[in-house]
Amino acid sequence: MTETRDTPAAIIYPPLDIKVIVDKTAGHVAKSGDAFQQLIREKYQSTAKFSFLYPNDPYYAYYSHMVEKYKSGDTTDAPADIPDSMDIDLPLVEAPERPDALQFAHAMPAISAQDLDVIKLTAQFVARNGRQFMTMLAQRESQNYQFDFMSPAHSLFPYFRKLVDQYTLVFFPTTELLDRVDRDRENKHQILDRVNRRMKWVAFEEEERQRKGREAEKEKEAFLSIDWHDFVVVGTVEFVEEDAFVDLPGPLRLQDLATMSLEDKHNSRRIDNGEAPKPASTVVKSTQPPAASSVKSDDEDEDDNDVEMEMDEDDENIDEEIEAERNPKAQLPVQTIGPMKIRKDY
């Protein structure tokens, strides 16, 4: 097997432009080790000219052969007719050590203050009472859109799970975490070392972000250099006269969407689909004390309120029917959204 690999006839040699990149990459990998090779794979994973780094590429055998040659100090296979002007952009500085992931920090998504309070309070109860409490609460509030974030398919569910993990570590810290806190208390220089490593890693990531930005800018320039007058019509969109008079709702600002609660967003989608918004599924109890002359129980008060509401609705329906008979061209009733109600008595 060694003779087959060392034999030039058994290796597929790449063309000259690819050979330059392979030889220089092999030299850096032989000098810096496999960690440098992994770094190049991560940085240029979407670049076709570095596909020789993977075993399924036909030029991988030649690349491995050159790495072994450079490690042994033999540079006889290095081509002599490669011009010095042909250069490639390879990272000459090794990546710093990746710091440990932050356990008590997480990027906050665009969320309203009301949703944030509900998510935090729910995460605390779930962390304290366990997964069974989460399952029971999700089943109980399945019709309450304020708790849609408990669904794994919701965009706020990862943030909710992260808060649950953080509160769990606070309520039930692990032995490793307590030992680490004790070590940091005895030797505070360890904290400075971790800060220094994270600072280097953040600077490295910023440099990588700027490099990718430069590459994206080059792609944008290449995109703008395309002759857009050379095109083919594949279809047309026809606008009729009625389109100019369609009563469409006004656009919402991004700030309004970010501050809307989950229940408001759901009702807004129902209105856009031509459906009536569902009434709030929660109840807000009055904070004012009852009158001194009131001696009815809570159940009797709720029954009386239900009877009064039904009588009021019947009277309104009769009035609407009479008005419709008098004026058949009357406008259709406008659907309104009732005030949002939040239950506070969990």
mmCIF file of C-alpha atoms in Angstrom, residues 136-332:
data_model
loop_
_atom_site.group_PDB
_atom_site.id
_atom_site.type_symbol
_atom_site.label_atom_id
_atom_site.label_comp_id
_atom_site.label_asym_id
_atom_site.label_seq_id
_atom_site.Cartn_x
_atom_site.Cartn_y
_atom_site.Cartn_z
ATOM 1 C CA MET A 136 -49.861 20.064 32.543
ATOM 2 C CA LEU A 137 -49.656 23.810 31.930
ATOM 3 C CA ALA A 138 -49.371 23.333 28.154
ATOM 4 C CA GLN A 139 -52.507 21.178 28.138
ATOM 5 C CA ARG A 140 -54.395 23.554 30.400
ATOM 6 C CA GLU A 141 -53.522 26.656 28.349
ATOM 7 C CA SER A 142 -53.754 25.036 24.922
ATOM 8 C CA GLN A 143 -56.511 27.492 23.920
ATOM 9 C CA ASN A 144 -54.717 30.511 25.392
ATOM 10 C CA TYR A 145 -52.608 32.162 22.720
ATOM 11 C CA GLN A 146 -50.526 33.926 25.356
ATOM 12 C CA PHE A 147 -48.852 30.553 25.996
ATOM 13 C CA ASP A 148 -48.115 29.655 22.366
ATOM 14 C CA PHE A 149 -44.399 29.886 23.169
ATOM 15 C CA MET A 150 -44.656 26.494 24.926
ATOM 16 C CA SER A 151 -45.117 24.796 21.546
ATOM 17 C CA PRO A 152 -41.802 23.409 20.182
ATOM 18 C CA ALA A 153 -42.638 24.854 16.749
ATOM 19 C CA HIS A 154 -42.903 28.428 18.067
ATOM 20 C CA SER A 155 -40.078 30.896 17.448
ATOM 21 C CA LEU A 156 -39.873 31.822 21.159
ATOM 22 C CA PHE A 157 -39.630 28.222 22.369
ATOM 23 C CA PRO A 158 -35.763 28.067 22.222
ATOM 24 C CA TYR A 159 -35.555 31.214 24.350
ATOM 25 C CA PHE A 160 -38.058 29.735 26.805
ATOM 26 C CA ARG A 161 -36.048 26.479 27.059
ATOM 27 C CA LYS A 162 -32.841 28.463 27.622
ATOM 28 C CA LEU A 163 -34.450 30.325 30.506
ATOM 29 C CA VAL A 164 -35.650 27.035 31.989
ATOM 30 C CA ASP A 165 -32.088 25.645 31.876
ATOM 31 C CA GLN A 166 -30.690 28.779 33.501
ATOM 32 C CA TYR A 167 -33.251 28.835 36.304
ATOM 33 C CA THR A 168 -32.674 25.106 36.868
ATOM 34 C CA LEU A 169 -28.951 25.746 37.446
ATOM 35 C CA VAL A 170 -29.837 28.497 39.900
ATOM 36 C CA PHE A 171 -32.353 26.403 41.856
ATOM 37 C CA PHE A 172 -30.382 23.137 41.664
ATOM 38 C CA PRO A 173 -26.692 23.923 40.998
ATOM 39 C CA THR A 174 -24.453 21.039 39.991
ATOM 40 C CA THR A 175 -21.377 19.980 41.938
ATOM 41 C CA GLU A 176 -19.137 21.060 39.064
ATOM 42 C CA LEU A 177 -20.639 24.534 39.071
ATOM 43 C CA LEU A 178 -20.212 24.906 42.843
ATOM 44 C CA ASP A 179 -16.600 23.710 42.644
ATOM 45 C CA ARG A 180 -15.899 26.206 39.893
ATOM 46 C CA VAL A 181 -17.335 29.037 41.974
ATOM 47 C CA ASP A 182 -15.163 27.972 44.918
ATOM 48 C CA ARG A 183 -12.049 27.889 42.719
ATOM 49 C CA ASP A 184 -12.813 31.330 41.332
ATOM 50 C CA ARG A 185 -13.242 32.642 44.849
ATOM 51 C CA GLU A 186 -9.865 31.299 45.904
ATOM 52 C CA ASN A 187 -8.001 32.266 42.724
ATOM 53 C CA LYS A 188 -9.506 35.284 40.990
ATOM 54 C CA HIS A 189 -6.831 35.226 38.275
ATOM 55 C CA GLN A 190 -8.694 32.328 36.677
ATOM 56 C CA ILE A 191 -11.533 34.718 35.914
ATOM 57 C CA LEU A 192 -9.096 37.090 34.203
ATOM 58 C CA ASP A 193 -7.678 34.213 32.148
ATOM 59 C CA ARG A 194 -11.140 33.238 30.939
ATOM 60 C CA VAL A 195 -11.900 36.865 30.113
ATOM 61 C CA ASN A 196 -8.664 37.081 28.131
ATOM 62 C CA ARG A 197 -9.461 33.920 26.154
ATOM 63 C CA ARG A 198 -12.953 35.145 25.384
ATOM 64 C CA MET A 199 -11.626 38.534 24.298
ATOM 65 C CA LYS A 200 -9.244 36.867 21.835
ATOM 66 C CA TRP A 201 -12.019 34.644 20.522
ATOM 67 C CA VAL A 202 -14.379 37.604 20.068
ATOM 68 C CA ALA A 203 -11.653 39.504 18.186
ATOM 69 C CA PHE A 204 -11.068 36.457 15.979
ATOM 70 C CA GLU A 205 -14.781 36.128 15.227
ATOM 71 C CA GLU A 206 -14.982 39.824 14.398
ATOM 72 C CA GLU A 207 -12.082 39.456 11.981
ATOM 73 C CA GLU A 208 -13.819 36.480 10.375
ATOM 74 C CA ARG A 209 -17.039 38.477 10.101
ATOM 75 C CA GLN A 210 -15.236 41.313 8.360
ATOM 76 C CA ARG A 211 -13.539 38.888 5.973
ATOM 77 C CA LYS A 212 -16.870 37.316 5.048
ATOM 78 C CA GLY A 213 -18.278 40.806 4.599
ATOM 79 C CA ARG A 214 -15.519 41.623 2.129
ATOM 80 C CA GLU A 215 -16.235 38.406 0.240
ATOM 81 C CA ALA A 216 -19.936 39.243 0.173
ATOM 82 C CA GLU A 217 -19.107 42.697 -1.146
ATOM 83 C CA LYS A 218 -17.090 41.157 -3.970
ATOM 84 C CA GLU A 219 -19.993 38.854 -4.805
ATOM 85 C CA LYS A 220 -22.297 41.871 -4.806
ATOM 86 C CA GLU A 221 -20.042 43.701 -7.231
ATOM 87 C CA ALA A 222 -19.996 40.651 -9.475
ATOM 88 C CA PHE A 223 -23.776 40.496 -9.223
ATOM 89 C CA LEU A 224 -24.118 44.140 -10.254
ATOM 90 C CA SER A 225 -21.858 43.555 -13.248
ATOM 91 C CA ILE A 226 -24.467 41.236 -14.801
ATOM 92 C CA ASP A 227 -26.211 42.558 -17.893
ATOM 93 C CA TRP A 228 -29.791 42.681 -16.637
ATOM 94 C CA HIS A 229 -31.086 43.852 -20.033
ATOM 95 C CA ASP A 230 -30.421 40.363 -21.347
ATOM 96 C CA PHE A 231 -33.534 38.633 -20.010
ATOM 97 C CA VAL A 232 -36.487 36.496 -21.079
ATOM 98 C CA VAL A 233 -40.103 37.182 -20.039
ATOM 99 C CA VAL A 234 -41.472 34.043 -18.385
ATOM 100 C CA GLY A 235 -44.785 35.477 -17.135
ATOM 101 C CA THR A 236 -46.783 38.631 -16.528
ATOM 102 C CA VAL A 237 -48.968 39.929 -13.682
ATOM 103 C CA GLU A 238 -52.245 41.536 -14.750
ATOM 104 C CA PHE A 239 -53.826 44.261 -12.626
ATOM 105 C CA VAL A 240 -57.563 44.896 -13.072
ATOM 106 C CA GLU A 241 -59.524 48.062 -12.283
ATOM 107 C CA GLU A 242 -60.961 46.624 -9.066
ATOM 108 C CA ASP A 243 -57.476 46.342 -7.583
ATOM 109 C CA ALA A 244 -57.314 50.125 -7.231
ATOM 110 C CA PHE A 245 -60.445 50.219 -5.031
ATOM 111 C CA VAL A 246 -59.919 47.186 -2.776
ATOM 112 C CA ASP A 247 -60.123 48.153 0.892
ATOM 113 C CA LEU A 248 -56.931 46.699 2.342
ATOM 114 C CA PRO A 249 -55.704 47.194 5.921
ATOM 115 C CA GLY A 250 -52.878 49.601 6.481
ATOM 116 C CA PRO A 251 -49.357 48.233 6.882
ATOM 117 C CA LEU A 252 -47.968 47.617 10.352
ATOM 118 C CA ARG A 253 -44.646 48.966 11.471
ATOM 119 C CA LEU A 254 -41.914 46.628 12.627
ATOM 120 C CA GLN A 255 -42.000 48.267 16.054
ATOM 121 C CA ASP A 256 -45.739 47.548 16.361
ATOM 122 C CA LEU A 257 -45.199 43.877 15.513
ATOM 123 C CA ALA A 258 -42.370 43.589 18.043
ATOM 124 C CA THR A 259 -44.505 44.987 20.875
ATOM 125 C CA MET A 260 -47.652 42.967 20.101
ATOM 126 C CA SER A 261 -48.466 40.107 22.427
ATOM 127 C CA LEU A 262 -48.991 36.581 21.151
ATOM 128 C CA GLU A 263 -52.775 36.848 21.539
ATOM 129 C CA ASP A 264 -52.860 40.121 19.577
ATOM 130 C CA LYS A 265 -50.812 38.562 16.782
ATOM 131 C CA HIS A 266 -53.182 35.611 16.572
ATOM 132 C CA ASN A 267 -56.250 37.850 16.396
ATOM 133 C CA SER A 268 -54.549 39.976 13.738
ATOM 134 C CA ARG A 269 -53.938 36.890 11.600
ATOM 135 C CA ARG A 270 -57.587 35.878 11.972
ATOM 136 C CA ILE A 271 -58.729 39.323 10.814
ATOM 137 C CA ASP A 272 -56.377 39.151 7.812
ATOM 138 C CA ASN A 273 -57.909 35.791 6.891
ATOM 139 C CA GLY A 274 -61.429 37.214 7.088
ATOM 140 C CA GLU A 275 -62.286 35.462 10.354
ATOM 141 C CA ALA A 276 -63.751 36.985 13.480
ATOM 142 C CA PRO A 277 -61.269 37.388 16.358
ATOM 143 C CA LYS A 278 -61.830 35.055 19.254
ATOM 144 C CA PRO A 279 -62.676 36.653 22.604
ATOM 145 C CA ALA A 280 -60.069 36.600 25.324
ATOM 146 C CA SER A 281 -59.951 33.268 27.109
ATOM 147 C CA THR A 282 -58.842 34.726 30.428
ATOM 148 C CA VAL A 283 -60.594 36.843 33.027
ATOM 149 C CA VAL A 284 -59.370 39.835 35.009
ATOM 150 C CA LYS A 285 -60.881 40.186 38.435
ATOM 151 C CA SER A 286 -61.777 43.630 39.682
ATOM 152 C CA THR A 287 -59.367 45.109 42.210
ATOM 153 C CA GLN A 288 -62.055 47.324 43.830
ATOM 154 C CA PRO A 289 -63.739 46.000 46.999
ATOM 155 C CA PRO A 290 -67.430 44.973 46.716
ATOM 156 C CA ALA A 291 -70.158 47.288 47.931
ATOM 157 C CA ALA A 292 -71.221 46.989 51.565
ATOM 158 C CA SER A 293 -74.806 46.104 50.631
ATOM 159 C CA SER A 294 -73.704 43.201 48.388
ATOM 160 C CA VAL A 295 -74.286 39.833 50.108
ATOM 161 C CA LYS A 296 -74.340 37.534 47.049
ATOM 162 C CA SER A 297 -71.761 34.858 46.564
ATOM 163 C CA ASP A 298 -69.326 34.821 43.612
ATOM 164 C CA ASP A 299 -71.276 32.065 41.856
ATOM 165 C CA GLU A 300 -74.562 33.989 42.133
ATOM 166 C CA ASP A 301 -72.893 37.152 40.811
ATOM 167 C CA GLU A 302 -71.494 35.274 37.802
ATOM 168 C CA ASP A 303 -74.929 33.721 37.093
ATOM 169 C CA ASP A 304 -76.602 37.143 37.262
ATOM 170 C CA ASN A 305 -73.964 38.614 34.954
ATOM 171 C CA ASP A 306 -74.478 35.787 32.463
ATOM 172 C CA VAL A 307 -78.268 36.317 32.493
ATOM 173 C CA GLU A 308 -77.869 40.066 32.018
ATOM 174 C CA MET A 309 -75.409 39.605 29.153
ATOM 175 C CA GLU A 310 -77.774 37.141 27.406
ATOM 176 C CA MET A 311 -80.721 39.539 27.792
ATOM 177 C CA ASP A 312 -78.652 42.421 26.444
ATOM 178 C CA GLU A 313 -77.546 40.322 23.458
ATOM 179 C CA ASP A 314 -81.179 39.312 22.710
ATOM 180 C CA ASP A 315 -82.308 42.952 22.861
ATOM 181 C CA GLU A 316 -79.468 43.974 20.530
ATOM 182 C CA ASN A 317 -80.361 41.212 18.054
ATOM 183 C CA ILE A 318 -84.051 42.311 18.004
ATOM 184 C CA ASP A 319 -83.070 45.945 17.466
ATOM 185 C CA GLU A 320 -80.737 44.960 14.622
ATOM 186 C CA GLU A 321 -83.470 42.899 12.912
ATOM 187 C CA ILE A 322 -85.954 45.806 13.124
ATOM 188 C CA GLU A 323 -83.370 48.233 11.792
ATOM 189 C CA ALA A 324 -82.531 45.838 8.915
ATOM 190 C CA GLU A 325 -86.210 45.640 7.908
ATOM 191 C CA ARG A 326 -86.536 49.433 7.928
ATOM 192 C CA ASN A 327 -83.294 50.087 6.085
ATOM 193 C CA PRO A 328 -82.312 47.048 3.915
ATOM 194 C CA LYS A 329 -79.303 48.953 2.521
ATOM 195 C CA ALA A 330 -77.754 49.478 5.901
ATOM 196 C CA GLN A 331 -74.080 48.777 6.185
ATOM 197 C CA LEU A 332 -72.843 45.496 7.532
#
